[in-house]
Coordinates of C-alpha atoms in Angstrom, one line a residue:
X1 CA -82.9 16.1 -128.5
X2 CA -81.6 18.1 -131.3
X3 CA -77.8 18.9 -131.5
X4 CA -76.7 22.5 -131.6
X5 CA -74.7 23.4 -134.8
X6 CA -71.7 25.7 -134.7
X7 CA -73.5 28.9 -135.8
X8 CA -76.2 28.3 -133.2
X9 CA -73.5 27.9 -130.5
X10 CA -71.9 31.2 -131.5
X11 CA -75.2 32.8 -131.4
X12 CA -75.9 31.6 -127.8
X13 CA -72.5 32.6 -126.6
X14 CA -72.9 36.1 -128.0
X15 CA -76.4 36.5 -126.7
X16 CA -75.2 35.3 -123.3
X17 CA -72.4 38.0 -123.4
X18 CA -75.1 40.6 -124.1
X19 CA -77.1 39.4 -121.1
X20 CA -79.9 37.9 -123.0
X21 CA -81.7 35.3 -120.8
X22 CA -81.9 31.5 -121.6
X23 CA -85.7 31.6 -122.4
X24 CA -85.2 34.4 -124.9
X25 CA -82.3 32.6 -126.4
X26 CA -84.4 29.5 -126.9
X27 CA -87.1 31.6 -128.5
X28 CA -84.8 33.3 -130.8
X29 CA -83.2 30.1 -132.0
X30 CA -86.5 28.3 -132.3
X31 CA -87.9 31.1 -134.4
X32 CA -84.9 31.2 -136.6
X33 CA -85.3 27.4 -137.2
X34 CA -89.1 27.3 -137.5
X35 CA -89.3 30.1 -139.9
X36 CA -86.2 28.8 -141.9
X37 CA -84.4 32.2 -141.3
X38 CA -80.7 32.4 -142.1
X39 CA -78.7 31.9 -138.8
X40 CA -75.5 33.3 -140.3
X41 CA -77.4 36.6 -141.3
X42 CA -78.7 36.8 -137.6
X43 CA -75.1 36.2 -136.3
X44 CA -73.8 38.9 -138.5
X45 CA -76.4 41.2 -137.2
X46 CA -75.3 40.7 -133.5
X47 CA -71.6 40.7 -134.4
X48 CA -72.1 44.4 -135.5
X49 CA -73.8 45.4 -132.3
X50 CA -72.2 47.2 -129.3
X51 CA -75.3 46.7 -127.1
X52 CA -78.1 44.3 -127.8
X53 CA -81.6 43.9 -126.3
X54 CA -84.3 41.4 -126.8
X55 CA -86.2 44.1 -128.6
X56 CA -83.3 44.5 -131.0
X57 CA -83.4 40.7 -131.7
X58 CA -87.2 40.8 -132.2
X59 CA -86.9 43.7 -134.6
X60 CA -84.3 42.0 -136.6
X61 CA -86.3 38.7 -136.8
X62 CA -89.3 40.7 -138.1
X63 CA -87.0 42.3 -140.6
X64 CA -85.7 38.9 -141.6
X65 CA -89.2 37.7 -142.2
X66 CA -89.9 40.6 -144.6
X67 CA -92.0 42.8 -142.3

């Protein structure tokens, strides 16, 4: 089992506070890792949100991928 780093832990807590379900959290973290996307950039994105949906997260990941 892989250990969760501090940035991932912060992302998880913030996603939980926004009401994002555990399956979606796993998908987000897995995608960030698999695609070698910067977790700190994603964390900065969610820190600046007042509300957050899974759609917002998906759009940000696409944006981070360059689409």
